[in-house]
Short mmCIF file of C-alpha atoms and ligand atoms in Angstrom, two decimals:
data_model
loop_
_atom_site.label_atom_id
_atom_site.label_comp_id
_atom_site.label_asym_id
_atom_site.label_seq_id
_atom_site.Cartn_x
_atom_site.Cartn_y
_atom_site.Cartn_z
CA MET N 571 14.48 -28.45 -22.86
CA MET N 572 15.20 -31.21 -20.43
CA SER N 573 16.10 -28.66 -17.80
CA ARG N 574 12.77 -26.86 -17.99
CA ASP N 575 11.14 -30.23 -17.44
CA GLN N 576 13.52 -30.94 -14.57
CA ALA N 577 12.59 -27.70 -12.86
CA ILE N 578 8.92 -28.54 -13.23
CA ALA N 579 9.56 -32.05 -11.91
CA ALA N 580 11.35 -30.49 -8.92
CA ILE N 581 8.36 -28.28 -8.15
CA ASP N 582 5.99 -31.26 -8.44
CA ASP N 583 8.19 -32.95 -5.90
CA TYR N 584 8.12 -29.91 -3.61
CA TYR N 585 4.34 -30.16 -3.57
CA GLN N 586 4.20 -33.96 -3.20
CA ASN N 587 6.73 -34.25 -0.40
CA GLY N 588 4.85 -31.82 1.87
CA ASP N 589 7.31 -28.91 1.70
CA PHE N 590 4.76 -26.59 0.17
CA GLU N 591 2.30 -27.33 2.96
CA ALA N 592 4.98 -26.88 5.62
CA GLU N 593 6.23 -23.57 4.25
CA LEU N 594 2.74 -22.21 3.78
CA ALA N 595 1.64 -23.39 7.23
CA GLY N 596 4.56 -21.50 8.75
CA ARG N 597 3.44 -18.30 7.07
CA ILE N 598 -0.25 -18.81 7.87
CA SER N 599 0.66 -19.06 11.58
CA TYR N 600 1.62 -15.36 11.74
CA LYS N 601 -1.44 -13.34 12.78
CA THR N 602 -0.70 -10.50 10.39
CA GLU N 603 -4.12 -8.87 10.72
CA SER N 604 -3.23 -5.38 9.54
CA ASN N 605 -6.67 -3.96 10.33
CA LEU N 606 -6.46 -4.81 14.03
CA PRO N 607 -4.66 -2.91 16.79
CA ASN N 608 -1.42 -4.40 18.12
CA CYS N 609 -0.61 -6.19 14.88
CA GLU N 610 2.83 -4.54 14.52
CA THR N 611 4.79 -7.38 16.10
CA ALA N 612 3.27 -9.99 13.78
CA LEU N 613 3.72 -7.77 10.71
CA GLU N 614 7.42 -7.32 11.48
CA ALA N 615 7.94 -10.97 12.46
CA TYR N 616 6.49 -12.18 9.16
CA LEU N 617 9.27 -10.37 7.37
CA GLU N 618 12.16 -10.69 9.83
CA ASP N 619 11.59 -14.26 11.03
CA ASP N 620 10.26 -15.89 7.88
CA LEU N 621 10.78 -14.14 4.56
CA VAL N 622 14.16 -12.52 5.23
CA PRO N 623 15.94 -15.77 6.22
CA TYR N 624 14.16 -17.66 3.43
CA LEU N 625 15.17 -15.13 0.78
CA SER N 626 18.68 -14.65 2.15
CA ASN N 627 19.23 -18.38 1.65
CA MET N 628 18.34 -17.84 -2.00
CA GLY N 629 20.95 -15.10 -2.36
CA PHE N 630 18.65 -12.12 -1.97
CA ILE N 631 19.84 -8.93 -0.28
CA CYS N 632 16.98 -7.97 2.02
CA ASN N 633 16.11 -4.57 3.43
CA THR N 634 13.05 -3.65 5.44
CA TYR N 635 11.83 -0.06 5.45
CA PRO N 636 9.43 1.67 7.79
CA ASN N 637 6.18 2.82 6.21
CA PRO N 638 6.10 6.56 5.38
CA ARG N 639 2.79 6.49 7.29
CA SER N 640 3.80 6.02 10.88
CA ASP N 641 0.73 3.90 11.73
CA ALA N 642 1.18 1.35 8.93
CA GLY N 643 3.27 -1.80 8.44
CA PRO N 644 6.79 -2.02 6.97
CA PHE N 645 7.96 -2.86 3.45
CA LEU N 646 10.46 -5.53 2.48
CA VAL N 647 12.57 -4.99 -0.62
CA ALA N 648 14.64 -8.04 -1.57
CA LYS N 649 16.96 -8.04 -4.54
CA ARG N 650 18.91 -10.75 -6.28
CA ILE N 651 21.11 -9.24 -8.97
CA GLU N 652 22.94 -11.51 -11.39
CA GLY N 653 24.03 -9.04 -14.05
CA ASN N 654 23.35 -5.68 -15.62
CA ASN N 655 22.84 -7.21 -19.05
CA LEU N 656 20.08 -9.51 -17.81
CA PRO N 657 16.36 -8.74 -17.63
CA THR N 658 14.98 -7.59 -14.28
CA VAL N 659 11.58 -8.61 -13.00
CA MET N 660 9.79 -6.77 -10.24
CA THR N 661 7.50 -8.98 -8.24
CA TYR N 662 5.18 -8.24 -5.36
CA GLY N 663 3.08 -9.77 -2.62
CA HIS N 664 1.40 -8.77 0.61
CA GLY N 665 1.96 -10.51 3.92
CA ASP N 666 -0.92 -8.96 5.78
CA VAL N 667 -4.37 -10.52 5.99
CA ILE N 668 -7.91 -9.57 6.88
CA ALA N 669 -8.92 -10.26 10.51
CA GLY N 670 -9.15 -13.99 11.27
CA TYR N 671 -12.70 -14.00 12.69
CA ASP N 672 -11.38 -16.94 14.72
CA ASP N 673 -14.69 -18.19 16.14
CA GLN N 674 -16.61 -18.12 12.85
CA TRP N 675 -14.92 -20.89 10.87
CA ASP N 676 -16.73 -24.16 10.13
CA ASN N 677 -15.95 -27.13 12.40
CA ALA N 678 -13.97 -24.91 14.78
CA MET N 679 -11.10 -24.74 12.29
CA SER N 680 -8.40 -22.27 13.24
CA PRO N 681 -7.60 -19.61 10.66
CA TRP N 682 -3.95 -19.84 11.77
CA ASP N 683 -3.37 -23.49 10.72
CA ILE N 684 -3.92 -25.27 7.46
CA THR N 685 -6.87 -27.66 7.59
CA LYS N 686 -7.24 -29.95 4.61
CA VAL N 687 -10.72 -31.08 3.56
CA GLY N 688 -10.86 -32.77 0.14
CA GLN N 689 -9.48 -30.40 -2.48
CA ARG N 690 -9.52 -27.47 -0.07
CA TRP N 691 -6.78 -26.12 2.16
CA TYR N 692 -8.33 -23.77 4.69
CA GLY N 693 -6.48 -20.98 6.51
CA ARG N 694 -6.36 -17.19 6.64
CA GLY N 695 -4.10 -15.95 3.86
CA THR N 696 -4.00 -19.24 1.91
CA ALA N 697 -5.57 -17.43 -1.06
CA ASP N 698 -4.94 -13.78 -0.20
CA ASN N 699 -1.98 -13.51 -0.45
CA LYS N 700 0.45 -15.79 1.43
CA GLY N 701 -0.36 -18.86 -0.68
CA GLN N 702 0.15 -16.92 -3.89
CA HIS N 703 3.55 -15.45 -3.06
CA THR N 704 4.66 -18.73 -1.46
CA ILE N 705 3.97 -20.42 -4.81
CA ASN N 706 5.90 -17.79 -6.74
CA LEU N 707 8.93 -17.83 -4.43
CA ALA N 708 9.08 -21.64 -4.36
CA ALA N 709 8.98 -21.68 -8.16
CA LEU N 710 11.83 -19.19 -8.22
CA ARG N 711 13.86 -21.40 -5.92
CA ALA N 712 13.19 -24.48 -8.06
CA VAL N 713 14.64 -22.68 -11.09
CA LEU N 714 17.62 -21.54 -9.05
CA ASP N 715 18.26 -25.10 -7.82
CA ILE N 716 18.12 -26.71 -11.25
CA ARG N 717 19.81 -24.02 -13.33
CA GLY N 718 22.28 -22.89 -10.66
CA SER N 719 21.34 -19.29 -11.38
CA LEU N 720 18.12 -17.60 -12.42
CA GLY N 721 19.35 -15.94 -15.59
CA PHE N 722 17.62 -12.71 -14.60
CA ASN N 723 17.50 -10.19 -11.75
CA VAL N 724 14.65 -10.01 -9.25
CA THR N 725 13.33 -7.18 -7.12
CA LEU N 726 10.69 -8.35 -4.68
CA LEU N 727 8.44 -5.92 -2.81
CA ILE N 728 6.34 -7.23 0.06
CA GLU N 729 3.92 -4.84 1.73
CA MET N 730 2.15 -5.42 5.05
CA GLY N 731 -0.84 -3.08 4.62
CA GLU N 732 -2.66 -4.13 1.45
CA GLU N 733 -5.81 -5.07 3.34
CA ARG N 734 -5.97 -1.53 4.72
CA GLY N 735 -5.83 -0.05 1.23
CA SER N 736 -2.03 -0.05 0.88
CA PRO N 737 -1.24 2.99 3.03
CA GLY N 738 2.10 4.50 2.05
CA LEU N 739 2.65 2.21 -0.95
CA ARG N 740 2.51 4.97 -3.54
CA ASP N 741 4.69 7.34 -1.49
CA PHE N 742 7.18 4.58 -0.78
CA CYS N 743 7.49 3.60 -4.44
CA GLU N 744 7.75 7.23 -5.47
CA ALA N 745 10.52 7.90 -2.94
CA HIS N 746 12.43 4.75 -3.94
CA LYS N 747 11.79 4.66 -7.69
CA ASP N 748 15.44 3.77 -8.29
CA LEU N 749 14.98 0.51 -6.35
CA PHE N 750 12.23 -0.62 -8.68
CA SER N 751 13.60 -0.06 -12.14
CA ALA N 752 12.77 -3.24 -14.03
CA ASP N 753 11.77 -4.62 -17.42
CA VAL N 754 8.51 -6.23 -16.38
CA PHE N 755 6.25 -6.65 -13.35
CA ILE N 756 4.93 -10.15 -12.65
CA ALA N 757 2.95 -10.94 -9.50
CA SER N 758 0.01 -12.95 -8.24
CA ASP N 759 -3.19 -12.02 -6.46
CA GLY N 760 -6.89 -12.53 -6.99
CA PRO N 761 -8.87 -15.28 -8.73
CA ARG N 762 -8.62 -17.18 -11.98
CA ILE N 763 -11.56 -16.70 -14.30
CA HIS N 764 -12.39 -20.39 -13.70
CA PRO N 765 -10.58 -22.84 -11.36
CA ASP N 766 -9.46 -25.00 -14.31
CA LYS N 767 -8.37 -22.11 -16.51
CA PRO N 768 -4.91 -20.60 -16.01
CA THR N 769 -5.46 -16.87 -16.24
CA ILE N 770 -3.52 -13.65 -16.59
CA PHE N 771 -4.86 -10.16 -16.09
CA MET N 772 -2.93 -7.03 -16.84
CA GLY N 773 -4.71 -4.13 -15.20
CA SER N 774 -8.04 -3.13 -13.73
CA ARG N 775 -10.93 -0.78 -14.09
CA SER N 776 -11.03 1.87 -11.42
CA VAL N 777 -13.86 3.47 -9.50
CA PHE N 778 -15.16 7.01 -9.05
CA ASN N 779 -17.45 7.33 -6.03
CA PHE N 780 -19.59 10.42 -5.68
CA THR N 781 -22.57 11.82 -3.80
CA MET N 782 -25.48 13.87 -5.19
CA ARG N 783 -27.44 15.84 -2.66
CA LEU N 784 -30.50 18.06 -2.87
CA ASP N 785 -31.67 19.98 0.21
CA SER N 786 -35.00 21.61 -0.53
CA HIS N 787 -36.37 22.52 2.91
CA ALA N 788 -35.18 22.91 6.48
CA GLY N 789 -37.41 20.02 7.64
CA GLY N 790 -40.27 17.76 6.52
CA HIS N 791 -43.59 19.45 5.82
CA HIS N 792 -47.05 17.88 6.12
CA SER N 793 -48.21 16.94 2.65
CA GLY N 794 -51.83 17.83 3.45
CA ASN N 795 -50.89 21.42 4.09
CA TRP N 796 -47.99 21.82 1.71
CA GLY N 797 -48.33 19.16 -1.02
CA GLY N 798 -48.66 20.87 -4.40
CA LEU N 799 -46.85 23.93 -3.06
CA LEU N 800 -43.37 22.68 -2.20
CA THR N 801 -40.71 20.96 -4.32
CA ASN N 802 -40.31 17.27 -3.53
CA PRO N 803 -36.54 16.65 -3.60
CA GLY N 804 -36.98 12.89 -4.08
CA VAL N 805 -38.90 13.46 -7.30
CA VAL N 806 -36.36 15.96 -8.58
CA MET N 807 -33.52 13.56 -7.77
CA ALA N 808 -35.30 10.71 -9.57
CA HIS N 809 -35.54 12.88 -12.69
CA ALA N 810 -31.89 13.85 -12.38
CA LEU N 811 -30.95 10.14 -12.29
CA ALA N 812 -33.22 9.42 -15.24
CA SER N 813 -31.35 12.07 -17.20
CA MET N 814 -28.03 10.34 -16.39
CA ILE N 815 -28.85 6.74 -17.33
CA ASP N 816 -31.66 5.17 -19.33
CA ARG N 817 -33.92 2.43 -18.03
CA ASN N 818 -31.65 -0.20 -19.63
CA GLY N 819 -28.45 0.99 -18.02
CA LYS N 820 -26.99 3.03 -20.87
CA ILE N 821 -25.09 6.08 -19.60
CA LEU N 822 -26.45 9.41 -20.84
CA VAL N 823 -23.98 11.83 -19.21
CA GLU N 824 -22.01 13.35 -22.06
CA GLY N 825 -18.36 12.30 -21.88
CA TRP N 826 -18.89 9.50 -19.34
CA ARG N 827 -19.19 6.65 -21.82
CA ASN N 828 -16.06 5.02 -23.12
CA THR N 829 -16.61 2.43 -25.81
CA ARG N 830 -13.34 2.69 -27.73
CA ILE N 831 -11.88 -0.82 -27.57
CA PRO N 832 -8.58 -1.64 -29.26
CA ASP N 833 -8.82 -4.66 -31.57
CA SER N 834 -6.33 -6.64 -29.48
CA VAL N 835 -8.40 -6.08 -26.32
CA ARG N 836 -11.61 -6.94 -28.14
CA ALA N 837 -10.08 -10.17 -29.44
CA ALA N 838 -8.89 -11.23 -25.96
CA ILE N 839 -12.23 -10.43 -24.34
CA ALA N 840 -14.12 -12.37 -27.02
CA LYS N 841 -12.67 -15.58 -25.57
CA LEU N 842 -13.83 -14.93 -21.99
CA ASP N 843 -16.96 -16.43 -20.49
CA VAL N 844 -18.71 -14.16 -18.04
CA GLY N 845 -21.16 -15.04 -15.30
CA GLU N 846 -20.80 -18.81 -15.38
CA GLY N 847 -20.46 -20.95 -12.27
CA GLU N 848 -22.36 -21.73 -9.12
CA ASN N 849 -24.21 -19.07 -7.15
CA THR N 850 -23.97 -16.51 -9.92
CA PRO N 851 -26.90 -14.18 -10.59
CA ASP N 852 -28.72 -14.16 -13.95
CA ILE N 853 -27.30 -11.67 -16.43
CA ASN N 854 -29.68 -9.23 -18.13
CA PRO N 855 -28.47 -9.30 -21.76
CA ASN N 856 -30.24 -6.00 -22.42
CA TRP N 857 -28.50 -4.04 -19.64
CA GLY N 858 -25.64 -1.62 -20.25
CA GLU N 859 -23.90 -0.49 -23.41
CA PRO N 860 -26.19 -1.70 -26.23
CA ASP N 861 -23.53 -2.14 -28.93
CA LEU N 862 -21.07 -4.15 -26.83
CA THR N 863 -20.92 -7.86 -26.07
CA ILE N 864 -21.67 -8.94 -22.51
CA ALA N 865 -17.98 -9.46 -21.68
CA GLU N 866 -17.07 -6.11 -23.25
CA ARG N 867 -19.62 -4.38 -21.03
CA VAL N 868 -17.95 -5.51 -17.81
CA PHE N 869 -14.31 -5.52 -18.93
CA ALA N 870 -14.12 -2.77 -21.52
CA SER N 871 -16.71 -0.07 -20.84
CA ASN N 872 -17.61 2.42 -18.16
CA THR N 873 -20.59 1.46 -16.00
CA PHE N 874 -22.69 3.66 -13.75
CA GLU N 875 -24.46 2.39 -10.64
CA VAL N 876 -26.77 3.91 -8.08
CA ARG N 877 -25.29 2.42 -4.91
CA ALA N 878 -27.86 3.94 -2.55
CA PHE N 879 -30.69 6.45 -2.85
CA GLU N 880 -32.61 7.93 0.06
CA THR N 881 -35.33 10.51 0.61
CA GLY N 882 -37.50 10.88 3.70
CA ASN N 883 -37.23 7.99 6.13
CA PRO N 884 -37.78 4.62 4.37
CA LYS N 885 -37.93 2.80 7.74
CA SER N 886 -40.83 4.95 8.92
CA PRO N 887 -42.45 6.82 6.01
CA ALA N 888 -44.29 9.97 7.07
CA ASN N 889 -47.13 11.74 5.23
CA ALA N 890 -44.79 14.58 4.49
CA ILE N 891 -42.65 16.19 1.86
CA PRO N 892 -39.08 15.18 2.75
CA PRO N 893 -36.50 17.91 3.23
CA SER N 894 -33.78 16.31 1.13
CA ALA N 895 -32.69 13.52 -1.16
CA VAL N 896 -29.28 11.92 -1.51
CA VAL N 897 -27.79 9.52 -4.05
CA PHE N 898 -24.54 7.60 -3.66
CA GLY N 899 -23.39 6.75 -7.14
CA HIS N 900 -20.33 5.44 -8.85
CA LEU N 901 -18.73 4.98 -12.17
CA ARG N 902 -16.40 2.07 -12.91
CA TYR N 903 -14.10 3.26 -15.65
CA VAL N 904 -11.62 1.81 -18.09
CA VAL N 905 -8.35 3.08 -19.55
CA GLY N 906 -8.89 6.13 -21.72
CA THR N 907 -11.26 7.84 -19.29
CA ASP N 908 -9.98 11.26 -18.21
CA ILE N 909 -10.73 11.13 -14.49
CA SER N 910 -10.08 14.84 -13.97
CA LYS N 911 -13.09 15.54 -16.19
CA LEU N 912 -15.65 13.24 -14.54
CA MET N 913 -16.84 15.76 -11.95
CA PRO N 914 -16.96 18.76 -14.36
CA LEU N 915 -18.84 16.65 -16.92
CA LEU N 916 -21.41 15.67 -14.30
CA ARG N 917 -21.78 19.30 -13.20
CA ASN N 918 -22.28 20.39 -16.83
CA HIS N 919 -24.82 17.65 -17.38
CA LEU N 920 -26.87 18.52 -14.29
CA ASP N 921 -26.80 22.26 -15.02
CA LYS N 922 -27.80 21.71 -18.63
CA HIS N 923 -30.78 19.61 -17.54
CA GLY N 924 -31.97 22.11 -14.96
CA PHE N 925 -30.59 20.39 -11.87
CA ASP N 926 -28.16 23.12 -10.83
CA GLU N 927 -29.38 22.94 -7.22
CA ILE N 928 -28.05 19.41 -6.80
CA ILE N 929 -24.72 19.50 -4.99
CA ILE N 930 -22.13 16.92 -6.02
CA THR N 931 -19.08 15.79 -4.09
CA SER N 932 -16.41 13.27 -4.97
CA GLU N 933 -15.82 10.77 -2.17
CA ARG N 934 -12.18 9.85 -2.44
CA ASP N 935 -9.02 10.12 -4.45
CA MET N 936 -9.39 8.49 -7.80
CA MET N 937 -6.73 6.31 -9.32
CA PRO N 938 -6.29 5.72 -13.00
CA ALA N 939 -7.50 2.51 -14.59
CA THR N 940 -4.74 0.36 -16.07
CA ARG N 941 -4.51 -2.12 -18.92
CA LEU N 942 -1.59 -3.67 -20.74
CA ASP N 943 -2.30 -4.35 -24.39
CA PRO N 944 -2.53 -8.14 -24.93
CA ASP N 945 -0.28 -7.57 -27.98
CA HIS N 946 2.47 -6.00 -25.84
CA PRO N 947 5.67 -8.06 -26.29
CA TRP N 948 5.83 -8.95 -22.58
CA ALA N 949 2.16 -9.98 -22.54
CA LYS N 950 2.68 -12.19 -25.57
CA TRP N 951 5.78 -13.66 -23.99
CA ALA N 952 3.95 -14.51 -20.73
CA ILE N 953 0.94 -15.94 -22.57
CA GLN N 954 3.22 -18.17 -24.61
CA SER N 955 5.14 -19.44 -21.58
CA LEU N 956 2.04 -20.17 -19.51
CA SER N 957 0.24 -21.84 -22.44
CA LYS N 958 3.27 -24.04 -23.02
CA THR N 959 3.28 -25.27 -19.41
CA ALA N 960 -0.50 -25.65 -19.30
CA ASP N 961 -0.49 -27.32 -22.73
CA ASP N 962 -3.67 -25.36 -23.35
CA GLU N 963 -4.89 -21.89 -24.17
CA ILE N 964 -4.99 -19.65 -21.09
CA ALA N 965 -7.53 -16.92 -20.28
CA VAL N 966 -6.21 -13.44 -21.05
CA VAL N 967 -8.08 -10.70 -19.20
CA PRO N 968 -6.80 -7.29 -20.39
CA ASN N 969 -8.09 -5.72 -17.18
CA LEU N 970 -10.21 -6.85 -14.25
CA GLY N 971 -13.75 -5.51 -14.02
CA GLY N 972 -13.00 -4.70 -10.36
CA SER N 973 -10.29 -2.43 -9.02
CA LEU N 974 -6.72 -2.82 -7.77
CA PRO N 975 -3.93 -0.27 -7.09
CA ASN N 976 -2.03 -1.45 -10.16
CA ASP N 977 -1.41 2.15 -11.25
CA VAL N 978 1.48 2.34 -8.77
CA PHE N 979 3.32 -0.31 -10.80
CA ALA N 980 1.95 0.47 -14.27
CA ASP N 981 1.97 4.28 -14.22
CA LEU N 982 4.21 5.48 -11.39
CA LEU N 983 6.93 2.87 -12.01
CA GLY N 984 6.12 2.57 -15.72
CA LEU N 985 6.23 -1.23 -15.87
CA PRO N 986 4.29 -3.62 -18.10
CA THR N 987 2.14 -5.41 -15.49
CA ILE N 988 1.26 -9.08 -15.65
CA TRP N 989 -0.74 -10.75 -12.88
CA VAL N 990 -1.05 -14.54 -12.71
CA PRO N 991 -3.77 -15.28 -10.13
CA HIS N 992 -3.67 -18.54 -8.17
CA SER N 993 -7.06 -18.42 -6.48
CA TYR N 994 -10.69 -18.75 -7.60
CA ALA N 995 -13.91 -16.81 -7.08
CA GLY N 996 -15.28 -19.19 -4.41
CA CYS N 997 -12.20 -18.97 -2.14
CA SER N 998 -13.94 -16.94 0.64
CA GLN N 999 -11.06 -14.49 0.86
CA HIS N 1000 -11.86 -11.78 3.45
CA ALA N 1001 -14.43 -14.09 5.10
CA PRO N 1002 -14.27 -17.13 7.41
CA ASN N 1003 -13.30 -20.39 5.62
CA GLU N 1004 -10.77 -18.85 3.25
CA HIS N 1005 -9.10 -21.62 1.25
CA ILE N 1006 -7.13 -22.58 -1.82
CA LEU N 1007 -7.69 -25.56 -4.10
CA GLU N 1008 -5.09 -28.31 -4.44
CA SER N 1009 -5.64 -28.49 -8.20
CA ILE N 1010 -4.87 -24.80 -8.65
CA SER N 1011 -1.86 -24.82 -6.31
CA LYS N 1012 -0.29 -27.75 -8.17
CA SER N 1013 -0.90 -26.16 -11.54
CA ALA N 1014 0.22 -22.71 -10.36
CA LEU N 1015 3.54 -24.06 -9.04
CA ARG N 1016 4.25 -25.56 -12.47
CA LEU N 1017 3.10 -22.49 -14.39
CA MET N 1018 5.28 -20.16 -12.34
CA THR N 1019 8.30 -22.48 -12.54
CA GLY N 1020 7.94 -22.53 -16.32
CA LEU N 1021 7.54 -18.76 -16.41
CA TRP N 1022 10.63 -18.05 -14.27
CA TRP N 1023 12.56 -20.65 -16.24
CA ASP N 1024 11.68 -18.99 -19.54
CA LEU N 1025 12.56 -15.55 -18.16
CA GLY N 1026 16.16 -16.74 -17.78
CA GLU N 1027 16.38 -18.33 -21.21
CA GLY N 1028 17.78 -15.23 -22.91
CA ASN N 1029 15.05 -14.70 -25.50
CA THR N 1030 12.71 -12.36 -23.66
CA PRO N 1031 11.39 -9.15 -25.28
CA ARG N 1032 14.19 -7.18 -23.62
CA GLN N 1033 17.00 -9.03 -25.37
CA ILE N 1034 15.23 -9.10 -28.69
CA SER N 1035 14.50 -5.37 -28.77
ZN1 LIG J 1155 -7.41 -9.08 0.26
#
């Protein structure tokens, strides 16, 4: 018991004595802007000059691998193996960042240094994701220092292309599945549900983007000569949409709704507050699935949106019947939705309602939604450890409302996935003025130290089962 406290005291010290700032500042200084040309040198240097020496000092065996996509950044796989009878955790981070937008930061701050203003530490990658994996690795080292060993094995994967949509990640993990066999996946990215509320999430909804198009005529036709004689594709498209969703946002396409919520997921979601905080829009309590709570609607059901809808030329409307209409729609979907059926179900629906002339196309590869049951032994274990360190109940989000390529870890590698986010919704990630909050960093360092400590205590789900 004392030792867990000692490890946490050591991580408090790491923060107080400036080491956290110094280590993070070193990582922030690499311009790892994976979306920009000529970033290769920085992407490689981040691994070779910073993480590899750092991890080697902690007894990790480090290997970097080229990306299976020749135009994308490398992967680092670092392993510290203490014994075959010990649990193995896979952890993950990304060392690439969004472009710095160097001249757009307030007060001429540089994105490549840390600038401290009150609670905020500004810098590109502080929140997404250098700050988050720096916290997790420092916590690991604190446990190693105090205990002398971890008490578990670690496989760390760092990718350098997450901000480009993780090119090659799936292929790389598929080709090297043997490297990633583990008992549990624990990593950090994204925001807490509230800055003061330690949070875990365990999966995400996913998104199905599609286009509906109706071409009725070769060109526009004067409505004085042809109105009443020609089909107006905008009107037909509006009726097609009205057949797909009612005026209060309830989905009407047969097979597209998904309102089966396991009791454990329902119980976890019941404790979450949605839509609170500054600069948040007003929620319409009558929108969406009528029989679900507000939180269940965003976390536990499928939702359909019209993203864009065009007919004619809205910038310069003519007195004419437009030739075509196009809708860009999407469905956010939860676990349990058969994604291979979404397009056929839409086709059936449109045909059945007399809209067989509308052409539908799916915009991109779909990935499955993921969600770990909050009653899963590893979820319960993590919740207990984090609550103990926080001395408070934590927020348990079965899956994010947004999307994340968690299926690579959850489905392809078959791991129970637990994410412990160390940022908050107002962090300006992907924009100028990205920052982290001191209060969250301090708390996150302690939470992760407690979590890694407990993982080596010998009473994890793996040993019990
Ligand atoms: Zn990002």
